[in-house]
Tab-separated table of C-alpha atoms in Angstrom:
chain	number	residue	atom	x	y	z
A	1	MET	CA	-56.360	142.246	95.839
A	2	SER	CA	-59.513	140.407	96.877
A	3	ASP	CA	-58.046	140.038	100.387
A	4	ILE	CA	-57.755	143.825	100.720
A	5	VAL	CA	-61.271	144.349	99.388
A	6	ASN	CA	-62.711	141.696	101.700
A	7	LYS	CA	-60.919	143.254	104.651
A	8	LEU	CA	-62.222	146.734	103.883
A	9	TRP	CA	-65.695	145.436	103.072
A	10	GLY	CA	-65.862	143.442	106.288
A	11	PHE	CA	-65.244	146.614	108.246
A	12	CYS	CA	-68.060	148.325	106.333
A	13	HIS	CA	-70.520	145.952	108.029
A	14	THR	CA	-69.255	147.156	111.417
A	15	LEU	CA	-69.632	150.790	110.402
A	16	ARG	CA	-73.279	150.314	109.465
A	17	HIS	CA	-74.029	150.172	113.168
A	18	ASP	CA	-72.407	153.609	113.393
A	19	GLY	CA	-74.807	154.973	110.762
A	20	ILE	CA	-72.293	154.928	107.894
A	21	ASP	CA	-73.594	153.455	104.636
A	22	TYR	CA	-71.395	151.930	101.927
A	23	GLY	CA	-71.242	155.151	99.912
A	24	ASP	CA	-70.143	157.263	102.870
A	25	TYR	CA	-67.619	154.604	103.824
A	26	ILE	CA	-66.048	154.597	100.363
A	27	GLU	CA	-65.947	158.390	100.452
A	28	GLN	CA	-64.138	158.398	103.807
A	29	LEU	CA	-61.733	155.779	102.435
A	30	THR	CA	-60.973	158.193	99.615
A	31	TYR	CA	-59.847	160.865	102.059
A	32	LEU	CA	-57.858	158.541	104.303
A	33	LEU	CA	-56.154	156.612	101.499
A	34	PHE	CA	-55.216	159.875	99.852
A	35	LEU	CA	-53.534	161.065	103.043
A	36	LYS	CA	-51.721	157.737	103.457
A	37	MET	CA	-50.428	157.731	99.880
A	38	ALA	CA	-49.489	161.401	100.053
A	39	ASP	CA	-47.406	160.503	103.107
A	40	GLU	CA	-45.763	157.610	101.257
A	41	LYS	CA	-44.946	159.864	98.297
A	42	GLY	CA	-43.658	162.703	100.453
A	43	ILE	CA	-46.304	165.129	99.208
A	44	ASP	CA	-46.585	168.238	101.366
A	45	ILE	CA	-49.899	168.652	103.153
A	46	PRO	CA	-50.905	172.151	104.320
A	47	THR	CA	-50.385	173.156	107.935
A	48	GLN	CA	-52.458	175.710	109.807
A	49	ASP	CA	-51.327	177.783	112.787
A	50	GLY	CA	-48.277	175.556	113.064
A	51	ILE	CA	-50.372	172.389	113.413
A	52	GLU	CA	-49.808	169.513	110.975
A	53	TYR	CA	-52.786	167.891	109.241
A	54	ASP	CA	-51.215	164.887	107.549
A	55	TRP	CA	-51.378	161.103	107.915
A	56	ASN	CA	-48.993	160.968	110.869
A	57	SER	CA	-51.059	163.567	112.708
A	58	LEU	CA	-53.998	161.152	112.544
A	59	LYS	CA	-51.985	158.079	113.500
A	60	LYS	CA	-50.773	159.488	116.788
A	61	ARG	CA	-54.208	160.535	118.052
A	62	SER	CA	-57.079	158.611	119.617
A	63	GLY	CA	-60.430	159.167	121.272
A	64	THR	CA	-62.299	162.432	120.790
A	65	ASP	CA	-58.971	164.143	120.084
A	66	LEU	CA	-58.800	162.011	116.911
A	67	THR	CA	-62.332	162.759	115.701
A	68	ASP	CA	-61.940	166.486	116.447
A	69	HIS	CA	-58.601	166.600	114.624
A	70	TYR	CA	-60.042	164.684	111.655
A	71	GLN	CA	-62.891	167.182	111.360
A	72	THR	CA	-60.463	170.111	111.382
A	73	LEU	CA	-58.186	168.301	108.919
A	74	LEU	CA	-60.994	167.999	106.377
A	75	GLN	CA	-61.775	171.687	106.795
A	76	VAL	CA	-58.123	172.611	106.163
A	77	MET	CA	-58.005	170.376	103.088
A	78	ARG	CA	-61.249	171.847	101.711
A	79	GLN	CA	-59.638	175.271	101.807
A	80	ALA	CA	-56.408	174.143	100.110
A	81	PRO	CA	-55.723	175.574	96.639
A	82	GLY	CA	-55.773	173.601	93.405
A	83	ILE	CA	-56.572	169.918	92.930
A	84	LEU	CA	-56.123	169.223	96.650
A	85	GLY	CA	-59.044	171.477	97.469
A	86	ASP	CA	-61.071	169.882	94.653
A	87	ILE	CA	-60.499	166.394	96.017
A	88	PHE	CA	-61.732	167.421	99.463
A	89	ALA	CA	-64.503	169.754	98.272
A	90	GLN	CA	-67.597	169.452	100.499
A	91	SER	CA	-65.859	166.768	102.559
A	92	MET	CA	-67.448	166.064	105.932
A	93	PRO	CA	-66.484	163.538	108.617
A	94	ARG	CA	-68.863	160.583	108.989
A	95	PHE	CA	-67.260	158.776	111.928
A	96	ASN	CA	-69.173	159.232	115.171
A	97	ASN	CA	-67.207	156.621	117.088
A	98	PRO	CA	-63.462	157.394	117.420
A	99	VAL	CA	-62.751	153.686	117.926
A	100	ASN	CA	-63.987	152.937	114.387
A	101	LEU	CA	-61.958	155.769	112.901
A	102	LYS	CA	-58.848	154.545	114.716
A	103	ARG	CA	-59.436	150.994	113.468
A	104	ILE	CA	-59.656	152.017	109.826
A	105	ILE	CA	-56.570	154.252	110.126
A	106	THR	CA	-54.673	151.278	111.551
A	107	MET	CA	-55.994	149.016	108.810
A	108	ILE	CA	-54.924	151.403	106.043
A	109	ASP	CA	-51.536	151.972	107.671
A	110	GLU	CA	-50.743	148.252	107.468
A	111	GLU	CA	-50.611	148.435	103.630
A	112	GLU	CA	-47.888	150.099	101.555
A	113	TRP	CA	-50.293	151.476	98.961
A	114	THR	CA	-47.783	153.176	96.679
A	115	ALA	CA	-45.947	149.867	96.328
A	116	LEU	CA	-49.039	148.527	94.579
A	117	ASP	CA	-49.847	149.221	90.973
A	118	VAL	CA	-52.221	152.188	90.555
A	119	ASP	CA	-54.648	149.816	88.847
A	120	VAL	CA	-54.808	147.810	92.051
A	121	LYS	CA	-55.652	150.844	94.163
A	122	ALA	CA	-58.482	151.712	91.780
A	123	ALA	CA	-59.572	148.087	91.958
A	124	ALA	CA	-59.927	148.413	95.719
A	125	PHE	CA	-62.587	151.080	95.238
A	126	GLU	CA	-64.195	149.197	92.380
A	127	GLY	CA	-64.198	146.015	94.410
A	128	LEU	CA	-66.087	147.716	97.220
A	129	LEU	CA	-68.592	149.238	94.814
A	130	GLU	CA	-68.971	145.911	93.042
A	131	LYS	CA	-69.750	144.210	96.344
A	132	ALA	CA	-72.301	146.891	97.060
A	133	ALA	CA	-73.894	146.327	93.658
A	134	SER	CA	-73.951	142.542	94.053
A	135	GLU	CA	-75.683	142.945	97.404
A	136	GLY	CA	-78.391	145.039	95.804
A	137	LYS	CA	-77.233	148.473	96.925
A	138	LYS	CA	-78.747	151.022	94.599
A	139	GLY	CA	-76.571	153.513	92.798
A	140	ALA	CA	-73.364	151.530	92.533
A	141	GLY	CA	-73.794	150.895	88.818
A	142	GLN	CA	-73.318	154.546	87.941
A	143	TYR	CA	-69.598	154.216	88.660
A	144	PHE	CA	-68.820	151.398	86.262
A	145	THR	CA	-67.711	150.556	82.819
A	146	PRO	CA	-65.957	147.162	82.897
A	147	ARG	CA	-62.209	147.657	82.799
A	148	VAL	CA	-61.781	145.069	80.037
A	149	LEU	CA	-64.178	146.988	77.779
A	150	ILE	CA	-62.516	150.317	78.568
A	151	GLN	CA	-59.097	148.929	77.684
A	152	SER	CA	-60.337	147.515	74.384
A	153	ILE	CA	-61.931	150.827	73.390
A	154	VAL	CA	-58.772	152.738	74.321
A	155	ARG	CA	-56.568	150.373	72.310
A	156	VAL	CA	-58.494	150.959	69.086
A	157	MET	CA	-59.026	154.692	69.691
A	158	LYS	CA	-55.349	155.448	70.423
A	159	PRO	CA	-55.762	158.691	72.425
A	160	ASP	CA	-52.209	159.955	71.890
A	161	PRO	CA	-51.706	163.594	72.967
A	162	ARG	CA	-48.270	163.697	71.316
A	163	VAL	CA	-49.780	163.953	67.816
A	164	SER	CA	-50.679	167.647	68.145
A	165	PRO	CA	-49.775	170.469	70.538
A	166	ASP	CA	-53.322	170.994	71.842
A	167	PHE	CA	-54.685	167.414	71.871
A	168	LYS	CA	-57.411	167.048	74.507
A	169	ILE	CA	-59.154	163.890	75.757
A	170	CYS	CA	-62.553	164.065	77.439
A	171	ASP	CA	-65.160	161.910	79.130
A	172	PRO	CA	-68.298	164.030	79.717
A	173	ALA	CA	-69.772	161.329	81.991
A	174	CYS	CA	-66.518	160.282	83.631
A	175	GLY	CA	-67.646	158.562	86.849
A	176	THR	CA	-64.471	157.606	88.705
A	177	GLY	CA	-62.298	158.372	85.678
A	178	GLY	CA	-61.850	154.874	84.249
A	179	PHE	CA	-61.561	155.971	80.606
A	180	LEU	CA	-59.174	158.825	81.434
A	181	VAL	CA	-56.939	156.676	83.635
A	182	SER	CA	-56.850	153.932	81.013
A	183	ALA	CA	-56.043	156.464	78.274
A	184	TYR	CA	-53.027	157.681	80.240
A	185	GLN	CA	-51.894	154.163	81.086
A	186	TRP	CA	-52.104	153.276	77.384
A	187	LEU	CA	-49.885	156.269	76.623
A	188	LEU	CA	-47.364	155.140	79.244
A	189	ASP	CA	-47.372	151.622	77.785
A	190	ILE	CA	-46.722	152.645	74.168
A	191	SER	CA	-44.153	155.307	75.095
A	192	GLY	CA	-42.400	153.447	77.878
A	193	GLY	CA	-43.172	156.484	80.025
A	194	ALA	CA	-40.556	158.548	78.164
A	195	PHE	CA	-41.786	161.918	76.835
A	196	GLU	CA	-39.981	164.917	75.460
A	197	ARG	CA	-39.401	167.203	78.416
A	198	SER	CA	-41.086	170.124	76.661
A	199	ILE	CA	-44.476	168.356	76.393
A	200	VAL	CA	-44.645	166.824	79.892
A	201	PRO	CA	-46.373	169.855	81.524
A	202	ARG	CA	-49.010	169.919	78.784
A	203	ILE	CA	-49.722	166.199	79.053
A	204	LYS	CA	-49.937	166.395	82.826
A	205	THR	CA	-52.092	169.526	83.132
A	206	GLN	CA	-53.853	170.323	79.834
A	207	THR	CA	-54.839	166.990	78.280
A	208	TYR	CA	-57.354	165.082	80.416
A	209	TYR	CA	-60.843	166.512	80.924
A	210	GLY	CA	-64.064	165.154	82.329
A	211	GLN	CA	-67.378	165.929	83.936
A	212	ASP	CA	-69.749	164.200	86.301
A	213	LEU	CA	-73.080	165.104	87.815
A	214	VAL	CA	-72.358	163.619	91.256
A	215	PRO	CA	-69.658	164.900	93.670
A	216	ARG	CA	-68.570	161.462	94.932
A	217	PRO	CA	-67.478	159.883	91.623
A	218	ARG	CA	-65.926	163.206	90.592
A	219	ARG	CA	-63.831	163.102	93.761
A	220	LEU	CA	-62.747	159.545	93.031
A	221	ALA	CA	-61.846	160.552	89.474
A	222	LEU	CA	-59.692	163.405	90.750
A	223	MET	CA	-57.969	161.089	93.186
A	224	ASN	CA	-57.374	158.298	90.670
A	225	LEU	CA	-55.900	160.738	88.151
A	226	PHE	CA	-53.862	162.510	90.815
A	227	LEU	CA	-52.304	159.171	91.684
A	228	GLN	CA	-51.164	158.980	88.065
A	229	GLY	CA	-49.360	162.282	88.494
A	230	LEU	CA	-51.983	164.147	86.456
A	231	GLN	CA	-53.775	167.401	87.163
A	232	PRO	CA	-57.006	166.920	85.223
A	233	ARG	CA	-59.899	169.293	84.860
A	234	ILE	CA	-63.007	167.477	86.065
A	235	TYR	CA	-66.149	169.613	86.053
A	236	LEU	CA	-69.069	169.051	88.403
A	237	GLY	CA	-72.435	169.471	86.732
A	238	ASP	CA	-74.974	168.139	84.255
A	239	ALA	CA	-73.314	167.863	80.858
A	240	ILE	CA	-76.520	167.824	78.801
A	241	TYR	CA	-78.619	170.429	80.612
A	242	GLU	CA	-75.878	173.025	80.980
A	243	ALA	CA	-74.941	175.452	78.236
A	244	ASP	CA	-72.028	174.451	76.034
A	245	LYS	CA	-68.748	175.583	77.648
A	246	GLY	CA	-67.218	176.232	74.247
A	247	GLU	CA	-64.405	173.728	74.822
A	248	LYS	CA	-63.667	171.259	72.023
A	249	TYR	CA	-61.893	167.923	72.246
A	250	ASP	CA	-59.897	165.666	69.937
A	251	CYS	CA	-60.917	162.346	71.490
A	252	ILE	CA	-64.020	161.532	73.535
A	253	LEU	CA	-64.396	158.216	75.343
A	254	THR	CA	-67.578	157.852	77.356
A	255	ASN	CA	-70.319	155.660	78.764
A	256	PRO	CA	-73.279	157.933	79.596
A	257	PRO	CA	-75.459	156.647	82.458
A	258	PHE	CA	-78.148	154.163	81.444
A	259	GLY	CA	-81.830	154.600	82.210
A	260	THR	CA	-84.233	157.510	82.108
A	261	LYS	CA	-83.986	158.792	85.684
A	262	GLY	CA	-83.180	162.470	85.824
A	263	ALA	CA	-84.802	165.703	84.781
A	264	ASN	CA	-86.931	163.987	82.097
A	265	GLN	CA	-87.045	167.293	80.271
A	266	ILE	CA	-85.952	168.292	76.813
A	267	PRO	CA	-82.710	170.307	77.187
A	268	ASP	CA	-82.962	173.938	76.127
A	269	ARG	CA	-79.806	174.077	74.034
A	270	ASP	CA	-79.358	175.738	70.668
A	271	ASP	CA	-76.732	173.176	69.656
A	272	PHE	CA	-79.185	170.261	70.096
A	273	THR	CA	-81.071	169.936	66.826
A	274	ILE	CA	-83.350	167.061	67.866
A	275	ALA	CA	-85.660	167.690	70.832
A	276	THR	CA	-85.834	164.613	73.040
A	277	SER	CA	-85.852	163.792	76.752
A	278	ASN	CA	-83.818	160.607	76.168
A	279	LYS	CA	-80.580	161.158	78.099
A	280	GLN	CA	-78.390	158.928	75.948
A	281	LEU	CA	-79.567	160.482	72.668
A	282	ASN	CA	-78.907	163.906	74.156
A	283	PHE	CA	-75.432	162.726	75.106
A	284	VAL	CA	-74.907	161.741	71.454
A	285	GLN	CA	-75.799	165.297	70.434
A	286	HIS	CA	-73.573	166.697	73.194
A	287	VAL	CA	-70.575	164.637	72.113
A	288	VAL	CA	-70.989	165.692	68.482
A	289	SER	CA	-71.190	169.307	69.640
A	290	ILE	CA	-68.010	169.242	71.749
A	291	LEU	CA	-65.880	167.246	69.269
A	292	LYS	CA	-63.365	169.160	67.220
A	293	SER	CA	-63.628	168.814	63.464
A	294	GLY	CA	-61.616	165.699	62.689
A	295	GLY	CA	-61.994	164.537	66.300
A	296	ARG	CA	-63.087	160.995	67.114
A	297	ALA	CA	-65.427	159.496	69.695
A	298	ALA	CA	-66.396	156.148	71.156
A	299	MET	CA	-69.672	155.961	73.095
A	300	VAL	CA	-71.349	153.120	74.956
A	301	LEU	CA	-75.098	153.155	74.271
A	302	PRO	CA	-77.912	150.761	75.244
A	303	ASP	CA	-79.750	148.976	72.445
A	304	ASN	CA	-82.849	151.155	72.622
A	305	CYS	CA	-80.796	154.193	71.568
A	306	LEU	CA	-80.319	152.570	68.165
A	307	PHE	CA	-84.014	152.149	67.378
A	308	GLU	CA	-86.409	154.115	69.615
A	309	GLY	CA	-88.523	157.034	68.332
A	310	LYS	CA	-85.993	159.862	67.998
A	311	ALA	CA	-82.972	157.603	67.431
A	312	GLY	CA	-83.359	157.686	63.655
A	313	GLU	CA	-83.472	161.486	63.617
A	314	VAL	CA	-80.425	161.817	65.855
A	315	PHE	CA	-78.357	159.311	63.884
A	316	LYS	CA	-79.425	160.824	60.563
A	317	LEU	CA	-77.865	164.119	61.623
A	318	LEU	CA	-74.873	162.396	63.176
A	319	MET	CA	-74.173	160.473	59.966
A	320	GLU	CA	-74.410	163.666	57.926
A	321	ASP	CA	-71.872	165.427	60.186
A	322	CYS	CA	-69.729	162.447	61.164
A	323	ASN	CA	-68.394	159.200	59.787
A	324	LEU	CA	-70.097	156.603	61.976
A	325	HIS	CA	-67.737	153.929	60.764
A	326	THR	CA	-68.091	151.182	63.392
A	327	ILE	CA	-70.605	149.715	65.836
A	328	LEU	CA	-69.700	147.013	68.341
A	329	ARG	CA	-72.613	144.925	69.669
A	330	LEU	CA	-71.526	143.978	73.181
A	331	PRO	CA	-72.077	140.516	74.676
A	332	ARG	CA	-75.109	139.987	76.871
A	333	GLY	CA	-74.260	140.520	80.525
A	334	THR	CA	-71.365	142.899	79.834
A	335	PHE	CA	-72.438	145.126	82.731
A	336	THR	CA	-73.262	142.345	85.198
A	337	PRO	CA	-73.779	142.777	88.125
A	338	TYR	CA	-74.145	146.556	87.891
A	339	SER	CA	-76.841	146.884	85.219
A	340	GLN	CA	-78.124	143.376	84.715
A	341	GLY	CA	-79.963	142.625	81.513
A	342	VAL	CA	-78.862	145.787	79.713
A	343	LYS	CA	-77.833	145.089	76.131
A	344	ALA	CA	-75.461	147.704	74.806
A	345	ASN	CA	-73.213	148.774	71.960
A	346	VAL	CA	-70.226	150.987	71.338
A	347	VAL	CA	-70.521	153.466	68.474
A	348	PHE	CA	-67.346	154.894	66.923
A	349	PHE	CA	-67.377	158.027	64.774
A	350	GLN	CA	-65.227	160.866	63.460
A	351	LYS	CA	-66.550	164.391	63.059
A	352	GLY	CA	-66.267	166.289	59.808
A	353	PHE	CA	-66.774	163.382	57.371
A	354	SER	CA	-70.208	162.144	56.343
A	355	THR	CA	-70.922	158.425	56.640
A	356	GLU	CA	-70.686	156.242	53.551
A	357	ASN	CA	-70.472	152.820	55.193
A	358	THR	CA	-70.989	151.533	58.721
A	359	TRP	CA	-69.318	148.319	59.840
A	360	ILE	CA	-71.007	146.363	62.629
A	361	PHE	CA	-69.204	143.759	64.713
A	362	ASP	CA	-71.572	141.317	66.415
A	363	ALA	CA	-69.912	140.140	69.631
A	364	ARG	CA	-73.273	139.001	71.003
A	365	SER	CA	-74.884	136.381	68.765
A	366	ASN	CA	-73.963	132.810	69.677
A	367	VAL	CA	-71.836	134.061	72.573
A	368	PRO	CA	-72.804	132.780	76.035
A	369	SER	CA	-74.019	135.521	78.357
A	370	VAL	CA	-71.352	137.009	80.583
A	371	THR	CA	-71.654	136.114	84.263
A	372	LYS	CA	-69.609	137.285	87.203
A	373	LYS	CA	-68.143	133.918	88.167
A	374	GLU	CA	-68.671	131.208	85.541
A	375	ARG	CA	-68.179	133.313	82.373
A	376	PRO	CA	-66.552	136.656	83.267
A	377	LEU	CA	-65.809	139.305	80.675
A	378	THR	CA	-62.237	138.915	79.412
A	379	LEU	CA	-59.933	140.370	76.773
A	380	LYS	CA	-60.808	137.405	74.541
A	381	HIS	CA	-64.323	138.786	74.092
A	382	PHE	CA	-62.894	141.715	72.116
A	383	ALA	CA	-59.734	140.289	70.530
A	384	GLU	CA	-61.367	139.544	67.162
A	385	PHE	CA	-63.101	142.920	67.155
A	386	GLU	CA	-59.833	144.778	67.706
A	387	GLN	CA	-58.233	142.864	64.840
A	388	CYS	CA	-61.157	143.671	62.526
A	389	TYR	CA	-61.198	147.334	63.580
A	390	GLY	CA	-57.614	147.772	62.375
A	391	ASP	CA	-54.791	150.112	63.299
A	392	ASP	CA	-56.382	153.383	62.158
A	393	PRO	CA	-58.201	154.930	65.150
A	394	ASN	CA	-60.522	156.791	62.773
A	395	GLY	CA	-61.786	153.549	61.257
A	396	ASN	CA	-60.037	153.939	57.912
A	397	SER	CA	-58.089	150.678	57.938
A	398	SER	CA	-58.701	148.240	55.106
A	399	ARG	CA	-61.668	146.009	55.972
A	400	LYS	CA	-63.261	143.033	54.286
A	401	ASP	CA	-66.861	141.812	54.363
A	402	VAL	CA	-66.803	138.062	53.718
A	403	GLY	CA	-70.564	137.467	53.870
A	404	VAL	CA	-73.486	136.861	56.187
A	405	GLU	CA	-71.698	134.248	58.269
A	406	THR	CA	-69.054	136.681	59.509
A	407	ARG	CA	-69.311	138.719	62.696
A	408	PHE	CA	-68.041	141.842	60.920
A	409	LYS	CA	-70.320	143.168	58.203
A	410	CYS	CA	-70.576	146.376	56.186
A	411	PHE	CA	-73.802	148.321	55.613
A	412	SER	CA	-73.959	151.169	53.106
A	413	ILE	CA	-75.527	154.517	53.940
A	414	ARG	CA	-78.300	153.685	51.454
A	415	GLU	CA	-79.153	150.505	53.370
A	416	ILE	CA	-79.230	152.487	56.602
A	417	GLN	CA	-81.375	155.216	55.040
A	418	ASN	CA	-83.860	152.535	53.958
A	419	ARG	CA	-84.124	151.569	57.631
A	420	ASP	CA	-84.865	155.192	58.606
A	421	TYR	CA	-81.430	155.324	60.236
A	422	LYS	CA	-82.397	152.717	62.824
A	423	LEU	CA	-79.158	150.886	63.617
A	424	ASP	CA	-80.373	147.803	65.487
A	425	ILE	CA	-79.192	145.615	62.594
A	426	THR	CA	-78.720	141.872	62.994
A	427	TRP	CA	-77.885	139.216	60.431
A	428	LEU	CA	-76.491	136.227	62.338
A	429	LYS	CA	-78.962	133.599	63.516
A	430	ASP	CA	-78.507	133.407	67.276
A	431	GLU	CA	-78.606	129.691	68.051
A	432	SER	CA	-78.226	130.360	71.769
A	433	LEU	CA	-81.734	131.851	71.904
A	434	GLU	CA	-83.158	128.504	70.808
A	435	ASP	CA	-81.258	126.631	73.494
A	436	GLY	CA	-83.202	126.652	76.749
A	437	ASP	CA	-80.010	126.215	78.744
A	438	SER	CA	-78.492	129.328	77.169
A	439	LEU	CA	-81.431	131.684	77.594
A	440	PRO	CA	-80.776	134.840	79.600
A	441	GLU	CA	-81.710	134.854	83.267
A	442	PRO	CA	-85.332	135.909	84.024
A	443	GLN	CA	-84.156	139.115	85.713
A	444	ASP	CA	-82.154	139.970	82.603
A	445	LEU	CA	-85.209	139.481	80.387
A	446	MET	CA	-87.272	141.645	82.733
A	447	SER	CA	-84.598	144.336	82.736
A	448	GLU	CA	-84.561	144.315	78.939
A	449	ALA	CA	-88.360	144.606	78.839
A	450	ILE	CA	-88.250	147.525	81.285
A	451	MET	CA	-85.721	149.338	79.112
A	452	GLN	CA	-87.928	148.904	76.046
A	453	LEU	CA	-90.947	150.206	77.982
A	454	GLU	CA	-88.904	153.172	79.169
A	455	ALA	CA	-88.079	153.924	75.542
A	456	VAL	CA	-91.816	154.058	74.765
A	457	VAL	CA	-92.356	156.321	77.776
A	458	ASP	CA	-89.602	158.608	76.462
A	459	ASP	CA	-91.433	158.914	73.154
A	460	LEU	CA	-94.760	159.642	74.872
A	461	ARG	CA	-93.125	162.214	77.133
A	462	ASP	CA	-91.606	164.008	74.148
A	463	ILE	CA	-94.979	164.078	72.397
A	464	PHE	CA	-96.653	165.385	75.558
A	465	GLN	CA	-94.092	168.170	75.913
A	466	LEU	CA	-94.461	169.136	72.261
A	467	ILE	CA	-98.259	169.245	72.597
A	468	GLY	CA	-97.881	171.367	75.712
A	469	ALA	CA	-95.498	173.732	73.958
A	470	SER	CA	-97.807	174.153	70.945
A	471	GLY	CA	-100.743	174.727	73.302
A	472	GLU	CA	-98.871	177.545	74.996
A	473	ASP	CA	-98.086	179.142	71.623
A	474	SER	CA	-101.730	179.183	70.664
């Protein structure tokens, strides 16, 4: 796999001289790989005026005839009905030099992509984005939740659409569709890919939903899910600033984007009880709003969302409406190299049952920081957590608190109330913080400090907006 990524990445350096940046290159790869795999699978591609616009029509052309045909091809695909038109929505050619376009077509044609596992094809995109992130290219981190973490969350959440006739799975910040793809792959694994014929259309077309703010990751999500044989519904838009669509879901798996960049305004939504400009806390309110009663959710949240100004108010309401049964404290460096220094958690809750106890699993204390090469994130990081979580996806399995030395500890709602619903709870002494050789990297410490400062800025911004609003009323 790394050979393919290195080959594609090496060509990206050549394309920079043609004015194509890494993001545009990955986008063009999306179109071309789709056409190649559609050809391998025998999928019909629309014709226009008797002219074919498929992979073979590109292969046999060169020079300006190739670039002109490619431009028309994208236009034809944009106008195609259904998911095909969605995948190519707003697509524009970026190749100015026909020689470069011909070279990448030849390069892609050398690989039999459908002979590879779908995971591997997704890894090709992720590998390119990862390289971009490691070389300091801004914006790559928005696409990522580590695959190992996604798989662990999916295993404990068990998003099985066979349990009810209208079961729907959603990621309202889906990026390239990692959670949705993994949820379907989990279903294939546990079922052996054998479904009752009567439910196949529903699983394929009415089960997997998502949304993303940015067209490029949405396009990649559509493609990745299409390659699984699915026809998902992936909306384009801002999940927290748009009005509620009225759709409800049984299982939500999501990692809202970190940081405070964005509108920096308090959303004007009747279903958001707590007014805050913090994006992640608004995503918490959004997820609670779009969950069905009895539905379950798993959300990745940075540490500051468990303790900053409005966090207590948001989690107070959440714990009244939902059973926030489990919190997983993720190892340091989980998101390296995409969001270095960010410390994060996964919160698990079920709507319709108030919280009585919250179990916290500390996968961070006395665990060496994750690094890309020396100490990569692996399944072993979450094996003990999955065992402690238990088989019940709603967190109702029998659990045992064996004292302060364990990584898995129970806290009653009264204890949490006494902390004003602030959930940044620790109990293990972290010996690694006293070991100079195990301290986080300076850039990680700076990133953590920046996130804490941003949390303070969020609080000040909310106060400023409230003062402004009250001034207008008077």
